[in-house]
Each structure stands twice: as structure tokens, then as C-alpha cells.
């Protein structure tokens, strides 16, 4: 597949939780599409629940005041996701220009526009984003132009990067994306945050006394979850530099897990903590995700047994690679050799 320049625009809505109008207008305007999927009695129930709702409070003067509620998404209720689905489903049904795609997740709206050149992609992004913003405003939301971000990217790795000045990063669902999908900025920002979290949790785990091993492993799992968030997306960009940024916080929390000291090597600490290198664990997550994505693409139902089998095979490959790394460790070889016959990977 040839290289395809692509513009990515992330539209940010202002205070969507409190300003989202109640969906009666959207349901009425999009009655045909909405009624095809929802039974009439459920639609009437939803509209009745949201009608004639008031906020009642006592003022400083002692009088009771009432205000009609016409905006806002109920939080802590099953109605919250329903209202978002109604509003943004209507947004996604709008016509799109060739080369455009719109993705919605919660209150984030991502617009992608691909063209033959960077200029074509940029022009399509401007026109397409304007169309999407207009539809967002039609459901009663406002787009914050100052918070809306855009990057100029390319499908597949290019021989030459995008034009100077168009190479920036954008934060999407906790992942920092750049034009080359190298995720260098993501790991550069993630590394110090993981170190800070590992150090903070480490202060709760003294070597003498303190929580037992189960609690220590729980704290280690918190840092690991932060590190491996989005692993199937950035796994292809796992360079040596990015591995170093992951291994430092892993060593910090592993040392606290085993009640060790700062002189313990990373190899020995992670081995004693039964915590394989995080980049290897990321491969397991990526492999399982790849299988599930292929099944969805082919329209096949996901088999729980098959998913477990894929995960087991990926974990077996992880253990095999970890054993190979332990055969020739850079540091901690004596510790590993001393306990290898007593500890199973």
C-alpha cells in the first residue's frame, strides 16, 4: 500500500457533561433512525423521564427557588451512556467526503482526512472538520477551538517526513501521538510519570515491616497497568530508548516488591518479583488484541476458549524469550544462577 498523507484532528467539546441538551430534540429530528433501533415504549419512557425535571434550592433569603433542567447528562446512571449514544450516533450518521473518517469515544471526536498530498489532506481536514463541528453544534454542544488539536501524519513509514512546521503531537485517550507514529513523545512523557508513581508507592513499602507480598504485588500491578496502557497501539515502536524508559520504573517497584535495596540489579529484582520485562508483557497484550481485532473484522464471534489459547501461547513465548535473556544477563547473573534451580518462571 503506498504512503498516504493523513491529517488527524481532535475536536474538544466544552463542558459536555453539563451542557449536553436533553435528547428529546435529537430524538424528534432523527426519529426515523432512532425508532428503527429502539422500541417506541422505551423511547417514550426515556423522554418522559427527562421531562419536567427541576432543581429546587433554598436561597440565602429563605425563599425556595425552582429551575427547569434542560441540559446535562445524568452521571452515575445508565442514562448517561444512552444519551451519549443517541447524540453521537446521530453525528456519525452524517454524510462524509471521500477520504474522511469520524471516530467518537465518550466526548472525544477524532476526524481523519487522507489525500494524495499533504496539501490535499490538510484541505480535506479543514472542510471535513467544519462539517463535523456544525453537526456537533446541531446537537447543542460547543467545540472549543483553542483546545482542538491537529497533526499531519502518514500511513506507513515515509522516506521523508511531513513539511517543516507540521510535525506536532496530540494527546488522544491518554496516548501522545506524533506524525510518524513513533511514540517517542509518549514514552518521554510516560517515563518520568511512572518513576514518580513507583517512587511514591515505594515509600509505602518499607523493607522492614510494611505490607505483605500480596499487597506489594498489587502496588506493582498499578504501575505496570499505567505503563502498558495502549500497548497494542505502540508495540511496534518499542525501540531501545523506549525500553530503557520502561525498565527504570519497573526496577524501582520490583525492588520494593522483594524488599530489596537500591544496589539490586534490575535483572535480579524483576526475576525475584516474577515480573517479566514490560516490553515482553506488552507483546502478549498486542497478540491477544490482534487476534480479537481480526475476528471482529471478519464478522466472526469471539470464542472465549480460543482467546485463552492465544493468550496462553503468547505467555509461553514470553517465558521462552525471558529465559533467553536470563541466560546472558548484563547484571545480576550470580543472583539469577543461585536461585534458578529453586524458582520456576
Coordinates of C-alpha atoms in Angstrom, one line a residue:
X1 CA 0.0 0.0 0.0
X2 CA 1.5 3.4 -0.9
X3 CA 2.3 6.1 1.6
X4 CA -0.8 8.2 2.2
X5 CA -0.6 11.6 3.9
X6 CA -3.2 12.0 6.5
X7 CA -4.5 14.8 8.8
X8 CA -5.8 14.0 12.2
X9 CA -8.0 16.5 14.1
X10 CA -9.2 16.0 17.7
X11 CA -12.2 18.2 18.4
X12 CA -12.8 19.0 22.1
X13 CA -16.2 19.9 23.4
X14 CA -16.8 22.5 26.2
X15 CA -18.2 21.1 29.5
X16 CA -20.1 18.4 27.7
X17 CA -21.4 16.8 30.8
X18 CA -23.3 19.9 32.0
X19 CA -24.2 21.5 28.6
X20 CA -25.5 18.5 26.7
X21 CA -29.1 19.2 26.0
X22 CA -31.7 16.6 26.8
X23 CA -32.2 14.4 23.8
X24 CA -35.9 15.0 23.0
X25 CA -35.0 17.3 20.2
X26 CA -32.4 14.9 18.7
X27 CA -34.9 12.0 19.0
X28 CA -37.5 14.0 17.3
X29 CA -35.2 15.3 14.5
X30 CA -33.7 11.8 13.9
X31 CA -37.0 9.9 14.6
X32 CA -36.6 7.5 11.7
X33 CA -33.1 6.3 12.5
X34 CA -33.8 6.2 16.3
X35 CA -37.1 4.5 16.0
X36 CA -35.7 1.7 13.9
X37 CA -33.4 0.6 16.7
X38 CA -35.4 1.4 19.9
X39 CA -38.9 0.2 20.7
X40 CA -41.5 3.0 20.9
X41 CA -42.3 2.4 24.6
X42 CA -38.6 2.7 25.6
X43 CA -38.4 6.0 23.6
X44 CA -41.5 7.3 25.4
X45 CA -40.1 6.2 28.7
X46 CA -36.8 8.0 28.1
X47 CA -38.5 11.2 27.0
X48 CA -40.9 11.1 30.0
X49 CA -38.1 10.6 32.4
X50 CA -36.3 13.7 31.2
X51 CA -39.3 16.0 31.0
X52 CA -40.4 18.4 33.7
X53 CA -37.3 18.0 35.8
X54 CA -36.4 20.8 38.2
X55 CA -33.7 21.8 40.6
X56 CA -35.1 23.1 43.9
X57 CA -33.0 25.0 46.4
X58 CA -33.3 27.4 49.2
X59 CA -31.8 30.9 48.7
X60 CA -30.0 33.0 51.2
X61 CA -33.2 35.0 51.8
X62 CA -35.0 31.8 52.9
X63 CA -37.2 31.6 49.7
X64 CA -37.5 28.3 47.8
X65 CA -36.4 28.6 44.1
X66 CA -37.0 26.3 41.2
X67 CA -35.2 26.0 37.9
X68 CA -36.1 23.8 34.9
X69 CA -33.4 21.3 33.9
X70 CA -32.9 21.4 30.2
X71 CA -29.2 20.4 29.9
X72 CA -26.8 17.9 31.3
X73 CA -26.1 14.1 31.2
X74 CA -27.1 12.2 34.3
X75 CA -23.9 10.8 35.9
X76 CA -23.9 7.6 37.8
X77 CA -26.9 6.3 35.9
X78 CA -27.4 4.0 32.9
X79 CA -29.0 7.0 31.1
X80 CA -25.5 8.6 30.7
X81 CA -24.2 6.2 28.1
X82 CA -27.7 6.1 26.4
X83 CA -27.8 9.8 25.9
X84 CA -24.2 9.8 24.5
X85 CA -25.1 7.0 22.2
X86 CA -28.2 8.8 20.9
X87 CA -26.4 12.1 20.3
X88 CA -23.2 10.8 18.8
X89 CA -24.9 8.1 16.8
X90 CA -26.7 10.9 15.0
X91 CA -23.4 12.6 14.5
X92 CA -21.8 9.6 12.9
X93 CA -24.7 9.1 10.5
X94 CA -23.9 12.4 8.8
X95 CA -22.5 12.3 5.2
X96 CA -18.7 12.3 4.8
X97 CA -16.4 13.3 2.0
X98 CA -14.3 10.7 0.3
X99 CA -11.1 10.1 2.4
X100 CA -12.8 11.1 5.6
X101 CA -13.5 9.1 8.8
X102 CA -15.0 10.2 12.1
X103 CA -14.4 8.3 15.3
X104 CA -16.2 9.1 18.6
X105 CA -15.3 7.9 22.1
X106 CA -17.2 9.5 25.0
X107 CA -16.8 13.2 24.5
X108 CA -13.8 13.0 22.1
X109 CA -14.3 13.3 18.4
X110 CA -11.5 12.4 16.0
X111 CA -11.6 13.4 12.3
X112 CA -9.1 11.8 9.9
X113 CA -8.7 13.0 6.3
X114 CA -6.4 11.3 3.8
X115 CA -5.3 12.7 0.4
X116 CA -2.7 12.2 -2.3
X117 CA -0.5 15.1 -0.9
X118 CA -0.1 16.8 2.4
X119 CA -1.9 19.9 0.9
X120 CA -4.9 17.7 -0.2
X121 CA -5.1 16.1 3.3
X122 CA -4.9 19.5 5.0
X123 CA -7.7 21.0 2.8
X124 CA -9.9 17.9 3.3
X125 CA -9.3 18.1 7.0
X126 CA -10.4 21.8 7.1
X127 CA -13.6 21.2 5.2
X128 CA -14.4 17.9 6.9
X129 CA -13.8 19.2 10.4
X130 CA -16.1 22.2 9.6
X131 CA -18.8 19.7 8.7
X132 CA -18.4 17.7 11.9
X133 CA -18.3 20.8 14.1
X134 CA -21.5 22.0 12.5
X135 CA -23.2 18.7 13.3
X136 CA -21.8 18.8 16.9
X137 CA -23.4 22.3 17.3
X138 CA -26.7 21.0 16.0
X139 CA -26.9 18.6 19.0
X140 CA -26.4 21.5 21.3
X141 CA -22.7 21.2 22.1
X142 CA -19.9 23.8 21.6
X143 CA -16.5 23.0 20.3
X144 CA -13.5 24.6 22.0
X145 CA -11.4 25.8 19.1
X146 CA -8.5 26.7 21.5
X147 CA -8.4 23.1 22.8
X148 CA -8.8 21.4 19.4
X149 CA -5.5 19.9 18.2
X150 CA -4.3 18.5 14.8
X151 CA -1.3 16.6 13.5
X152 CA -0.2 15.8 9.9
X153 CA 0.6 12.1 9.8
X154 CA 1.2 9.5 7.2
X155 CA 0.1 5.9 6.8
X156 CA 3.2 3.6 6.8
X157 CA 6.7 4.9 7.5
X158 CA 7.6 7.6 4.9
X159 CA 11.0 8.1 3.3
X160 CA 10.7 11.8 4.0
X161 CA 8.7 13.3 6.9
X162 CA 5.9 15.9 6.6
X163 CA 6.7 19.5 5.8
X164 CA 8.6 21.6 8.4
X165 CA 6.2 23.1 10.9
X166 CA 3.5 20.5 10.5
X167 CA 5.1 18.0 12.8
X168 CA 3.4 18.2 16.3
X169 CA 1.9 15.9 18.8
X170 CA -1.6 15.4 20.0
X171 CA -3.0 13.6 23.1
X172 CA -5.7 11.1 22.3
X173 CA -7.2 9.0 25.0
X174 CA -4.1 9.0 27.1
X175 CA -1.7 8.4 24.2
X176 CA 0.6 11.1 22.8
X177 CA 0.6 10.7 19.0
X178 CA 3.1 12.2 16.6
X179 CA 3.2 12.4 12.8
X180 CA 5.4 9.3 12.4
X181 CA 3.6 7.2 14.9
X182 CA 7.0 6.7 16.6
X183 CA 5.6 7.4 20.1
X184 CA 8.8 8.9 21.2
X185 CA 7.0 11.8 22.8
X186 CA 4.6 9.4 24.5
X187 CA 7.4 7.4 26.2
X188 CA 9.3 10.6 27.0
X189 CA 6.3 11.9 29.0
X190 CA 5.3 8.5 30.4
X191 CA 8.8 7.6 31.8
X192 CA 9.0 10.3 34.5
X193 CA 5.4 9.8 35.4
X194 CA 6.0 6.1 36.0
X195 CA 9.1 6.8 38.0
X196 CA 7.3 9.3 40.2
X197 CA 4.4 6.9 40.8
X198 CA 6.7 4.0 41.6
X199 CA 8.7 6.1 44.0
X200 CA 5.5 7.3 45.7
X201 CA 4.2 3.8 46.1
X202 CA 7.7 2.7 47.2
X203 CA 7.5 4.9 50.2
X204 CA 4.5 2.9 51.4
X205 CA 6.5 -0.4 51.1
X206 CA 9.4 -0.3 53.6
X207 CA 11.9 -3.1 53.6
X208 CA 11.4 -4.0 57.2
X209 CA 7.7 -4.5 58.1
X210 CA 5.1 -2.9 56.0
X211 CA 2.6 -4.7 53.7
X212 CA 2.9 -8.4 52.8
X213 CA 3.9 -9.7 49.4
X214 CA 0.3 -9.8 48.0
X215 CA -0.2 -6.1 48.7
X216 CA 3.3 -5.3 47.3
X217 CA 2.4 -7.1 44.1
X218 CA -0.9 -5.1 43.9
X219 CA 1.1 -1.9 44.0
X220 CA 3.4 -3.2 41.4
X221 CA 0.4 -4.0 39.2
X222 CA -0.7 -0.4 39.4
X223 CA 2.5 0.9 37.9
X224 CA 2.5 -1.9 35.3
X225 CA -1.0 -1.1 34.2
X226 CA 0.0 2.6 33.7
X227 CA 3.0 1.5 31.7
X228 CA 1.2 -1.0 29.4
X229 CA -1.8 1.2 28.7
X230 CA -2.4 1.2 24.9
X231 CA 0.3 -1.5 24.4
X232 CA -1.2 -2.9 21.2
X233 CA -1.0 0.6 19.7
X234 CA 2.6 1.5 20.5
X235 CA 4.1 -2.0 20.5
X236 CA 5.6 -1.6 17.0
X237 CA 7.6 1.5 18.3
X238 CA 9.4 -0.4 21.1
X239 CA 12.9 0.9 20.4
X240 CA 15.9 0.6 22.7
X241 CA 15.3 4.1 24.1
X242 CA 11.7 3.3 24.9
X243 CA 12.6 0.1 26.6
X244 CA 15.0 1.9 28.9
X245 CA 12.2 4.4 29.8
X246 CA 10.0 1.4 30.8
X247 CA 12.7 -0.6 32.7
X248 CA 13.7 2.1 35.1
X249 CA 10.3 2.4 36.9
X250 CA 9.9 -1.4 36.7
X251 CA 13.1 -1.9 38.6
X252 CA 12.1 0.7 41.3
X253 CA 8.8 -1.0 42.1
X254 CA 10.3 -4.5 41.7
X255 CA 13.0 -3.7 44.3
X256 CA 10.2 -2.6 46.8
X257 CA 8.2 -5.8 46.0
X258 CA 11.1 -8.1 47.0
X259 CA 12.1 -5.8 50.0
X260 CA 15.4 -5.2 48.3
X261 CA 17.9 -2.3 48.2
X262 CA 18.9 0.1 45.5
X263 CA 22.0 -1.9 44.8
X264 CA 20.0 -4.9 43.5
X265 CA 20.2 -5.1 39.7
X266 CA 17.1 -4.8 37.5
X267 CA 17.5 -8.4 36.2
X268 CA 17.7 -9.8 39.8
X269 CA 14.8 -7.6 41.1
X270 CA 12.4 -8.4 38.3
X271 CA 13.3 -12.1 38.4
X272 CA 12.7 -12.4 42.2
X273 CA 9.4 -10.4 41.8
X274 CA 8.3 -12.7 39.0
X275 CA 7.7 -9.7 36.8
X276 CA 9.0 -10.2 33.2
X277 CA 10.2 -7.2 31.3
X278 CA 7.3 -5.0 30.5
X279 CA 8.1 -4.8 26.8
X280 CA 7.6 -8.6 26.7
X281 CA 4.3 -8.4 28.5
X282 CA 3.3 -5.7 26.0
X283 CA 3.8 -8.3 23.2
X284 CA 1.3 -10.6 24.9
X285 CA -1.3 -7.9 25.1
X286 CA -0.7 -6.9 21.5
X287 CA -1.0 -10.5 20.2
X288 CA -4.3 -11.1 22.0
X289 CA -5.7 -7.7 20.8
X290 CA -4.6 -8.6 17.2
X291 CA -6.5 -11.8 17.3
X292 CA -9.6 -10.2 18.7
X293 CA -9.5 -7.4 16.1
X294 CA -9.1 -9.9 13.2
X295 CA -12.1 -11.8 14.4
X296 CA -14.2 -8.7 14.6
X297 CA -13.1 -7.6 11.1
X298 CA -14.1 -11.0 9.7
X299 CA -17.5 -10.7 11.4
X300 CA -16.9 -13.8 13.5
X301 CA -17.9 -14.2 17.1
X302 CA -15.2 -14.3 19.7
X303 CA -14.6 -17.7 21.3
X304 CA -13.5 -17.4 24.9
X305 CA -11.6 -20.7 24.7
X306 CA -9.7 -19.6 21.6
X307 CA -8.8 -16.2 23.3
X308 CA -7.5 -18.1 26.3
X309 CA -5.5 -20.4 24.0
X310 CA -3.9 -17.4 22.1
X311 CA -3.1 -15.8 25.5
X312 CA -1.5 -19.0 26.8
X313 CA 0.6 -19.3 23.6
X314 CA 1.7 -15.7 23.8
X315 CA 2.6 -16.1 27.5
X316 CA 4.6 -19.3 26.7
X317 CA 6.5 -17.3 24.1
X318 CA 7.1 -14.6 26.7
X319 CA 8.6 -17.1 29.2
X320 CA 10.8 -18.6 26.5
X321 CA 12.2 -15.1 25.5
X322 CA 12.7 -14.2 29.1
X323 CA 14.7 -17.4 29.7
X324 CA 16.9 -16.5 26.8
X325 CA 17.5 -13.0 28.3
X326 CA 18.4 -14.5 31.6
X327 CA 21.0 -16.8 30.1
X328 CA 23.2 -13.9 29.5
X329 CA 22.2 -11.0 31.8
X330 CA 24.1 -7.8 31.9
X331 CA 24.0 -7.7 35.7
X332 CA 22.7 -9.9 38.4
X333 CA 24.0 -13.1 36.9
X334 CA 25.1 -14.6 40.2
X335 CA 21.7 -13.9 41.8
X336 CA 19.8 -15.5 38.9
X337 CA 22.1 -18.6 38.8
X338 CA 21.8 -19.0 42.6
X339 CA 18.0 -19.2 42.6
X340 CA 17.3 -20.6 39.1
X341 CA 17.0 -24.2 40.4
X342 CA 14.6 -23.1 43.1
X343 CA 12.3 -20.8 41.2
X344 CA 10.1 -21.5 38.2
X345 CA 9.5 -18.8 35.6

